[in-house]
Coordinates of C-alpha atoms in Angstrom, one line a residue:
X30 CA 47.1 -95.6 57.8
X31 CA 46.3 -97.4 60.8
X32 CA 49.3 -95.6 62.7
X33 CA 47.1 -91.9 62.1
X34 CA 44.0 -94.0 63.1
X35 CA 46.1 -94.8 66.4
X36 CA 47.2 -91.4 67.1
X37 CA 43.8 -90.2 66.4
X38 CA 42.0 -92.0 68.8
X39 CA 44.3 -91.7 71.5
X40 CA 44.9 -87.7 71.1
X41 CA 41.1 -87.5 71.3
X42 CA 39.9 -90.1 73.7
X43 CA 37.4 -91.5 71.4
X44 CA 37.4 -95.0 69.4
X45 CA 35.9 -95.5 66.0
X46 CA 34.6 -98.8 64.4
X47 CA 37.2 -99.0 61.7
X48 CA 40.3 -100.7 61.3
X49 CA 42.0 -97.9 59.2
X50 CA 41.9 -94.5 57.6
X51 CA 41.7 -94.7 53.8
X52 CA 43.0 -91.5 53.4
X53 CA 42.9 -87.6 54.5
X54 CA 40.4 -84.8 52.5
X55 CA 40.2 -81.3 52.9
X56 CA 37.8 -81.5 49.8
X57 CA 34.2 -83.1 50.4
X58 CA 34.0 -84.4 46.8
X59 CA 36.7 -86.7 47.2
X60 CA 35.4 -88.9 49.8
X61 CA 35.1 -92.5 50.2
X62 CA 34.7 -95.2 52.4
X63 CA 36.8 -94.7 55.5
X64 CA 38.1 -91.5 55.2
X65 CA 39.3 -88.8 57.3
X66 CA 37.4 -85.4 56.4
X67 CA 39.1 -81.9 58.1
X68 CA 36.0 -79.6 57.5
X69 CA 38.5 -76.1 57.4
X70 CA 36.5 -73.2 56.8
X71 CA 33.9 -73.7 54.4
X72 CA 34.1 -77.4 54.4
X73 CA 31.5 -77.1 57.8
X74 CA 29.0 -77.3 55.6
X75 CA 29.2 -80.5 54.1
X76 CA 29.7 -82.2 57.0
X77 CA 26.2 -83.8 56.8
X78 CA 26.9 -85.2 53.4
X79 CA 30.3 -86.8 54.2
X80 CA 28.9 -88.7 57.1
X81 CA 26.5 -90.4 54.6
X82 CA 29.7 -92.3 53.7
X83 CA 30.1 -95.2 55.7
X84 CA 33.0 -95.3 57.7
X85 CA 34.0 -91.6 57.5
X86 CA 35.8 -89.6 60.3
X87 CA 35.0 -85.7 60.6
X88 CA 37.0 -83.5 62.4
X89 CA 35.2 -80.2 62.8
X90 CA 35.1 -76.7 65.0
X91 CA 31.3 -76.5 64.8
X92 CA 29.7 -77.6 68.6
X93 CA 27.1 -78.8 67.0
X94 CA 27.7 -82.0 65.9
X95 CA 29.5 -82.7 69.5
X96 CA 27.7 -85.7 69.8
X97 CA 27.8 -87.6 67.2
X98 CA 30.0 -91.0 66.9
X99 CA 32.3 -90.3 64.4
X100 CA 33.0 -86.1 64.8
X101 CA 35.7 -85.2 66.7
X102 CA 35.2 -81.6 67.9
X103 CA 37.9 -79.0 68.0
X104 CA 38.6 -75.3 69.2
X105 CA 40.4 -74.8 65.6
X106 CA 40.4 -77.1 62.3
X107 CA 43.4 -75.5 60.9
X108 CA 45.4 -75.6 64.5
X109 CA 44.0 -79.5 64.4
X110 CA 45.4 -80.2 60.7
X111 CA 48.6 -78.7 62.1
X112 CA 48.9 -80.7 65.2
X113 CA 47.9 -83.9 64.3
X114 CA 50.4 -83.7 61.4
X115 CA 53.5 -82.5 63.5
X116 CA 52.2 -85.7 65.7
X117 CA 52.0 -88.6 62.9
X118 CA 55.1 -87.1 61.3
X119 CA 57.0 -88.2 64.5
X120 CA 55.6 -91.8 64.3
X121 CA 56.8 -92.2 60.7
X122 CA 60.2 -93.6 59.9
X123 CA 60.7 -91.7 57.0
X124 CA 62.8 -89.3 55.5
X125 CA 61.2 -85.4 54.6
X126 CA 63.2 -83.4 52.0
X127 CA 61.7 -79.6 52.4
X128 CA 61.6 -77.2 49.2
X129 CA 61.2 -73.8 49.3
X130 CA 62.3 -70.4 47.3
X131 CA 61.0 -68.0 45.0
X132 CA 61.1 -70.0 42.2
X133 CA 60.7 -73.5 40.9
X134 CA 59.7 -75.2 44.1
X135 CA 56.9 -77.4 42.6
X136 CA 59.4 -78.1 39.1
X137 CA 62.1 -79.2 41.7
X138 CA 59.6 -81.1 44.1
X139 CA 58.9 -82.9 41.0
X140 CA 62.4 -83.7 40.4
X141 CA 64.0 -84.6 43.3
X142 CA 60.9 -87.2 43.6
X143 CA 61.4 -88.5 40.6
X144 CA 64.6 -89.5 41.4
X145 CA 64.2 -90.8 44.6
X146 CA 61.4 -92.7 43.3
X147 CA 64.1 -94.8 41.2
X148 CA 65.3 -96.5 44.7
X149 CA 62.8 -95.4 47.6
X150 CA 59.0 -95.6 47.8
X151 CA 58.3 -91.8 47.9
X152 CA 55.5 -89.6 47.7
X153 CA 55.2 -85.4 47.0
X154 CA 53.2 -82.4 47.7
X155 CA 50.0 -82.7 45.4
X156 CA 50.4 -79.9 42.9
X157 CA 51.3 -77.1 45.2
X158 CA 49.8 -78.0 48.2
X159 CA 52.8 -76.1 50.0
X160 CA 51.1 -73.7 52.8
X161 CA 49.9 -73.3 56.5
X162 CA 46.4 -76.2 55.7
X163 CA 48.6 -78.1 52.4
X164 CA 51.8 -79.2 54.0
X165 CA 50.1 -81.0 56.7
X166 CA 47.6 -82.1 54.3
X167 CA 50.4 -83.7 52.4
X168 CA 52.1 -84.7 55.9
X169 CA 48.5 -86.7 56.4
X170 CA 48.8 -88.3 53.1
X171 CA 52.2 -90.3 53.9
X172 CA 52.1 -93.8 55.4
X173 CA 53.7 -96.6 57.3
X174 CA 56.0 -98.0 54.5
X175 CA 57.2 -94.4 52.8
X176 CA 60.9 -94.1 53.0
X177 CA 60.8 -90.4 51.5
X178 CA 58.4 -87.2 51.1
X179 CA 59.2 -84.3 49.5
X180 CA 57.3 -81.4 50.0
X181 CA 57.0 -78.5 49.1
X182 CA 57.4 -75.0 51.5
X183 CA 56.1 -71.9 49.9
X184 CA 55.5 -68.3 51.9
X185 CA 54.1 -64.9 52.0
X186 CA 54.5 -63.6 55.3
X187 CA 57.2 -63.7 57.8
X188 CA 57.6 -66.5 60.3
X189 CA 55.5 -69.3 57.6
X190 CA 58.9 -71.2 56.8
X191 CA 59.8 -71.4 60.7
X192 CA 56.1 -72.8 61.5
X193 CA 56.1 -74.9 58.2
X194 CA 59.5 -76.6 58.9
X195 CA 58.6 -77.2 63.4
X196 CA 55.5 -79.1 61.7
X197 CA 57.6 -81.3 59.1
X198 CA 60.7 -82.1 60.8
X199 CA 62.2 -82.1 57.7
X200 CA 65.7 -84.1 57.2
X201 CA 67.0 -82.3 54.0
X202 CA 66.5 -78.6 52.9
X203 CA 66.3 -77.4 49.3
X204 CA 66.2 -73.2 48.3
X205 CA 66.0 -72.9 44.9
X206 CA 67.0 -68.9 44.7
X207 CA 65.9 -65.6 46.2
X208 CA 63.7 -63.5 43.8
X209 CA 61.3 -60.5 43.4
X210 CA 58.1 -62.8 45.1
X211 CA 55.7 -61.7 47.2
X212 CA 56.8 -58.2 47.6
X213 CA 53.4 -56.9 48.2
X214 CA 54.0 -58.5 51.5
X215 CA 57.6 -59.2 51.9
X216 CA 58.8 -55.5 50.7
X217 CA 61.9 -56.2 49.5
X218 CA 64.3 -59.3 47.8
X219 CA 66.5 -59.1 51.8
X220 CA 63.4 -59.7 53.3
X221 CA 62.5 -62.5 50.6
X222 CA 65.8 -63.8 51.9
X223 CA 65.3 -63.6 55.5
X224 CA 61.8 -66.0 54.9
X225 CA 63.4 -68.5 53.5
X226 CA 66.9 -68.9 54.3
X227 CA 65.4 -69.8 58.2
X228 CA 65.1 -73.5 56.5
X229 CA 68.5 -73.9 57.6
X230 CA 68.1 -73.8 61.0
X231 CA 66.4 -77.0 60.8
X232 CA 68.9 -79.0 59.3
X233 CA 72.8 -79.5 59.1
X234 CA 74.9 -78.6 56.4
X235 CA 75.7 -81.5 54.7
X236 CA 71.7 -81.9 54.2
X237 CA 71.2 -78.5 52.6
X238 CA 70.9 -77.7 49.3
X239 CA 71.3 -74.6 47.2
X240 CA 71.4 -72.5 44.2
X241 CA 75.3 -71.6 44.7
X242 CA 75.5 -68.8 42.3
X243 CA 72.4 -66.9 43.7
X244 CA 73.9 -63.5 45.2
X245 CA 71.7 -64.5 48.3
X246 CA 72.3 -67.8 48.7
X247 CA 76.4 -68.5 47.7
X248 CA 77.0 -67.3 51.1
X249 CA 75.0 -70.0 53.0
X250 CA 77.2 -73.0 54.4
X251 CA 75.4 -76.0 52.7
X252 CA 76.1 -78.3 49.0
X253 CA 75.9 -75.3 46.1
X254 CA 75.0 -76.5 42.8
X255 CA 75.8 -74.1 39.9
X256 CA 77.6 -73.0 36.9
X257 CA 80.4 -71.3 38.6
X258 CA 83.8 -73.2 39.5
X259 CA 83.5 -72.9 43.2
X260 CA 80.5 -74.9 43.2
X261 CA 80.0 -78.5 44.9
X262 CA 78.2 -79.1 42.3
X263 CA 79.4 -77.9 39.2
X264 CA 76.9 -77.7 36.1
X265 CA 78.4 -77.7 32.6
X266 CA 78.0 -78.7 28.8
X267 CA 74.8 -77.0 29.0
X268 CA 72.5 -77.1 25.8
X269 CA 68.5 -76.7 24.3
X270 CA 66.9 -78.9 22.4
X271 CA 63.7 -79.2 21.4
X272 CA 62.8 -82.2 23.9
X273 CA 64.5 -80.7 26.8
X274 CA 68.3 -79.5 28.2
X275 CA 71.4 -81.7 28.4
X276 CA 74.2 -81.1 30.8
X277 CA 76.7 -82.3 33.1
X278 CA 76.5 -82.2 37.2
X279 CA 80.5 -83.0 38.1
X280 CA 81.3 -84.1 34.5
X281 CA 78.4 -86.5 34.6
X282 CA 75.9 -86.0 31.6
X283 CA 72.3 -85.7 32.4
X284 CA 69.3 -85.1 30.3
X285 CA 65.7 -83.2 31.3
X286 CA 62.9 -83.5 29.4
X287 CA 62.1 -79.6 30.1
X288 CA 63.8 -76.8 28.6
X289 CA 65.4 -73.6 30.0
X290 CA 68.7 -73.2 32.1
X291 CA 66.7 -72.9 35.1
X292 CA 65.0 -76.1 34.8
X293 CA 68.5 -77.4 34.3
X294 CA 69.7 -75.7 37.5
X295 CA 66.7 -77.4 39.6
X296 CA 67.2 -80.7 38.0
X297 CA 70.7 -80.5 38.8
X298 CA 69.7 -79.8 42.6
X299 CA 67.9 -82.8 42.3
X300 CA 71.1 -84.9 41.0
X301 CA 73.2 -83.0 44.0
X302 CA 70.5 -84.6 46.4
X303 CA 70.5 -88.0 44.8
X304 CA 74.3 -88.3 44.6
X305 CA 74.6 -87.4 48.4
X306 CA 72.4 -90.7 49.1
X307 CA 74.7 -92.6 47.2
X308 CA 72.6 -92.8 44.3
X309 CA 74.6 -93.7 41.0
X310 CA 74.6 -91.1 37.8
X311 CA 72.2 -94.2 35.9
X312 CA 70.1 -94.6 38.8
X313 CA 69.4 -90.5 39.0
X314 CA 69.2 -90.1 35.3
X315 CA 66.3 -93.2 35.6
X316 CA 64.5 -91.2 37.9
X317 CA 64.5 -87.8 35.8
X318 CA 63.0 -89.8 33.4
X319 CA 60.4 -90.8 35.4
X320 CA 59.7 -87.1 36.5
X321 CA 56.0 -86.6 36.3
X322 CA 55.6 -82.6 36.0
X323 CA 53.5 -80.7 37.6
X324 CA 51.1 -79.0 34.7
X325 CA 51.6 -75.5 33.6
X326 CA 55.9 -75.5 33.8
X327 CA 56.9 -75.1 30.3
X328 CA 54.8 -77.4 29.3
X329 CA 54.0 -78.5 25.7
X330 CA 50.5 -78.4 24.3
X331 CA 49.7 -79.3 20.9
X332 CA 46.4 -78.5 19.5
X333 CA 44.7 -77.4 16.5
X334 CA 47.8 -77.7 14.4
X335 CA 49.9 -75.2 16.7
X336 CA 52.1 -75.7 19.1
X337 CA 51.9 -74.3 23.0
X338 CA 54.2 -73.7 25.6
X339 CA 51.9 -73.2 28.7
X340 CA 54.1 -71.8 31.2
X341 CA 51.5 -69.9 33.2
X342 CA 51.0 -71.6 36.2
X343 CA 52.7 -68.5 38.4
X344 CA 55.1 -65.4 37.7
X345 CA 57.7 -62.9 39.0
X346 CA 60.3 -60.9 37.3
X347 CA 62.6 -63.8 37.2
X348 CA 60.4 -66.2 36.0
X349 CA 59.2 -64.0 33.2
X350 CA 62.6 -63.5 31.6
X351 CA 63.9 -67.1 32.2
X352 CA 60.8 -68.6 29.9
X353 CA 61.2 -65.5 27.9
X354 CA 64.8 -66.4 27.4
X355 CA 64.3 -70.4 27.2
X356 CA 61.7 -69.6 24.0
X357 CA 63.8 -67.3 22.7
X358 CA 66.9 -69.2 22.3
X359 CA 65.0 -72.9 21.3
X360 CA 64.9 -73.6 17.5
X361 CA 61.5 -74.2 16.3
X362 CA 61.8 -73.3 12.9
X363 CA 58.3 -71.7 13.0
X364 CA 57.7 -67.8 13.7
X365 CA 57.2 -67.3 17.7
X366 CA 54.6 -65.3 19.6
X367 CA 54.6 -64.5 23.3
X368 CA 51.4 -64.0 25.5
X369 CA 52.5 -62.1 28.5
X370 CA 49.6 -61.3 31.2
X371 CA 50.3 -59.4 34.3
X372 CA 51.5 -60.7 37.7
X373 CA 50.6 -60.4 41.5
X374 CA 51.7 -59.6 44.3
X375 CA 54.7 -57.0 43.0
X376 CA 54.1 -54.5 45.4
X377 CA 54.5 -50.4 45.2
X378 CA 56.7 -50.9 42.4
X379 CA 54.7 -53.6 40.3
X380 CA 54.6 -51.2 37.3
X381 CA 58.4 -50.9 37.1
X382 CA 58.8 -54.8 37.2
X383 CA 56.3 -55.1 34.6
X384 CA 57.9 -52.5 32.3
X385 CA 61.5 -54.1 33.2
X386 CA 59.7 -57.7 31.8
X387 CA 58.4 -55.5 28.6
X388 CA 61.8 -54.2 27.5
X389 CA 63.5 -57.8 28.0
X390 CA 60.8 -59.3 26.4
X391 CA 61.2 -56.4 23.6
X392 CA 65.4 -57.0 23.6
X393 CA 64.7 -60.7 22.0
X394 CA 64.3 -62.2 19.0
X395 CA 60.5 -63.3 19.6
X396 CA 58.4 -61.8 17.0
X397 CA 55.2 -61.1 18.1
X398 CA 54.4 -60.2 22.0
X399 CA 51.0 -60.2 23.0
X400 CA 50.0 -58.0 26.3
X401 CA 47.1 -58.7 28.7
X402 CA 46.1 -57.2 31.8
X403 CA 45.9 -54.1 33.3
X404 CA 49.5 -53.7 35.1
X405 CA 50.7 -54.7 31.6
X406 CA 48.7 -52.2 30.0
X407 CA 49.9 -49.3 31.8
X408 CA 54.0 -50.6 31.8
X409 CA 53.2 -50.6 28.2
X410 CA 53.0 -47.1 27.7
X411 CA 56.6 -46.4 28.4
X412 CA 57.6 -49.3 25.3
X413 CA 58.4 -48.1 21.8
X414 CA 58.1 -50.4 19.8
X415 CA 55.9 -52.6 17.1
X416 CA 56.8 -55.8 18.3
X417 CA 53.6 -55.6 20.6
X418 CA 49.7 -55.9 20.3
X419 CA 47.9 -55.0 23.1
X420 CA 44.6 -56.5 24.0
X421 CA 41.9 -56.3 26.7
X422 CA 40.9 -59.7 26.5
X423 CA 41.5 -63.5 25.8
X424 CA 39.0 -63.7 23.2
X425 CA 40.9 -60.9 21.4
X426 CA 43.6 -63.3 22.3
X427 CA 41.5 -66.4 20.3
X428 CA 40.5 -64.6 17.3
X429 CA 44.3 -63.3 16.7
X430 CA 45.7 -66.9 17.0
X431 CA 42.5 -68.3 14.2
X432 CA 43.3 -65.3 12.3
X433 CA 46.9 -63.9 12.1
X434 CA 48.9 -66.2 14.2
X435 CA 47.6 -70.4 13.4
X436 CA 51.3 -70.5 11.8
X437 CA 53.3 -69.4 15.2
X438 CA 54.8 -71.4 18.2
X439 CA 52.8 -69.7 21.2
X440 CA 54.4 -69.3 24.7
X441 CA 52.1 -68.6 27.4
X442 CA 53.2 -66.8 30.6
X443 CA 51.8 -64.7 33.5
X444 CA 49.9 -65.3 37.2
X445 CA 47.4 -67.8 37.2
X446 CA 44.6 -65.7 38.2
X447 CA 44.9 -64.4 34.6
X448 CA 43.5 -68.5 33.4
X449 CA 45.8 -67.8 30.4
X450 CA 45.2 -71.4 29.8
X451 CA 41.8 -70.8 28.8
X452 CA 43.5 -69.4 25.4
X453 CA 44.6 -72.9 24.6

């Protein structure tokens, strides 16, 4: 990274004693030899012990290490991060490919990469690295001889796409759909909208991507990919198996290694993407084979004899019911049991949306339902029925499994702050 080095030392006025950066860390345990250390809130205090590396570069907003070789001083780390990034992304010639929506941004990231990957030296947005301080972390971590990133965009507040894409410059735009996320800030699904539809401005049309049969997004000029006729991209054949979906993108046949129809949808985004670079249908389905998933999407867990399906990284309404759905409708030929923990950030009306993922989850054919968490607990009292066990804990959770349950096919699913994955 000797082009960030570069930029470094002339944006600053200072020279260092190295010939390169290694790489860019936000997290103190990480560093090596020759790294670049941002010290953002907390990370002030380590600053001592990351300049016992040898080689190390800090970049800091505390005046007291003003002096010292190899600290560069700022009025604001984060506004630094930011800077520097929208900076060294100009100096790369590479191509960005922006994700955002309410759902399956990090599931797509990890698509569209893969595919990509089959041709192009690429790199993605670590795990969900996707904010204000991780997108021009993941901006940091490109280098000279990348020909594609893909990163991820995600939101809470208005304005956050608008900044996110003036810092990436991003050459292709991905939404995935417009759901119920966020609403604790955001209000409303129009407002949702709003957020993320300003990726557009950024790009032209034949560079944009989108969920064409969204009710939000079908009226967007840009490639649509869905089930629906009118489609660019028209998604058909569509079948579950127990390894994944197979489908066809144009009458092309495609396979994915995760199951559900919207993890068909986003890899068929991905296809849409790779087609428009002129990649062929072998080369694309090459690289969804190579998709290395992001833990905690429908992934499969076996352990102890029973199989899991640890979907809990995140959830809205819409999530909910799709893995609700995509369990429901694959044939294990074992008894199936749902854990369903609450989720965040709903709003005024987060009882209602829990209540509305209750009855869906009570309209399949899913024969146990497990409940956790107090926005659960209280939807729950509007549900008649004795297809659910409600619980105040995971080790309730444990000792039903050991006890009652050892013979079931478990789906996991609910917000991560509920560490569902502590079950398994």
């Amino acid at each position: 990274m000797k082009e960030l080095l570069k930029l470094i030392e002339e944006k600053f006025h200072k020279t260092f004693k190295i010939d390169n950066i290694s790489k860019v860390e936000i997290d103190s345990r990480n560093i090596k030899k020759g790294d670049l250390f941002f010290a953002i809130n907390n990370g002030r205090n380590y600053i001592e012990n990351v300049l016992k590396t040898e080689d190390t570069i800090v970049i800091c907003d505390d005046n007291k290490w003003k002096n010292h070789e190899r600290v560069i001083v700022v009025e604001d780390t984060i506004k630094a991060i930011q800077s520097i990034a929208k900076d060294y992304r100009k100096r790369l010639n590479i191509k960005l490919v922006g994700i955002t929506g309410s759902e399956g941004k990090t599931t797509t990231k990890d698509i569209i990469h893969g595919i990509l990957s089959s041709k192009y030296k690429t790199k993605k947005t670590v795990g969900n690295y996707n904010n204000h301080i991780g997108l021009p972390f993941t901006i940091l971590q490109l280098d000279e001889n990348d020909e594609f990133g893909v990163i991820e965009m995600g939101m809470s507040h208005k304005g956050e796409i608008s900044a996110l894409c003036d810092i990436a410059n991003i050459d292709y735009g991905v939404i995935t759909n417009i759901g119920d996320s966020h609403l604790e800030f955001m209000i409303n699904r129009d407002n949702v909208f709003l957020e993320k539809s300003q990726i557009k401005n950024y790009i032209s049309e034949k560079n944009f991507f989108i969920f064409g049969d969204d009710v939000y997004l079908k009226n967007l000029s840009g490639n649509k990919i869905g089930f629906n006729e009118n489609n660019d991209f028209v998604i058909s054949d569509y079948s579950e198996t127990i390894d994944g979906v197979n489908f066809s993108v144009n009458s092309n046949s495609y396979s994915f290694k995760l199951n559900g129809k919207h993890n068909c949808i986003n890899a068929s985004i991905g296809i849409a993407l790779g087609l428009s670079l002129g990649l062929t249908s072998s080369e694309i389905q090459k690289g969804l084979n190579l998709v290395q998933v992001t833990p905690m999407r429908f992934q499969k867990i076996e352990k102890d004899g029973i199989l899991y399906i640890n979907d809990a990284y995140n959830a809205s309404p819409v999530s909910m019911k799709a893995s609700l759905e995509t369990f429901n409708r694959i044939n294990f030929s074992k008894k199936k049991l749902a854990i369903l923990a609450d989720m965040g950030e709903m709003g005024k009306d987060e009882i209602f949306y829990h209540e509305d993922v209750l009855n869906f989850a009570n309209n399949t054919d899913i024969d146990t339902i497990i409940i956790l968490g107090s926005l659960m607990k209280e939807a729950y009292k509007n549900i008649k029925s004795n297809k659910f066990i409600l619980v105040e804990n995971k080790d309730e959770i444990k000792k039903l499994i050991k006890n009652n349950f050892s013979d079931r096919v478990i789906l996991l699913k609910g917000s991560n702050f509920n560490h569902l994955w502590e079950i398994i």
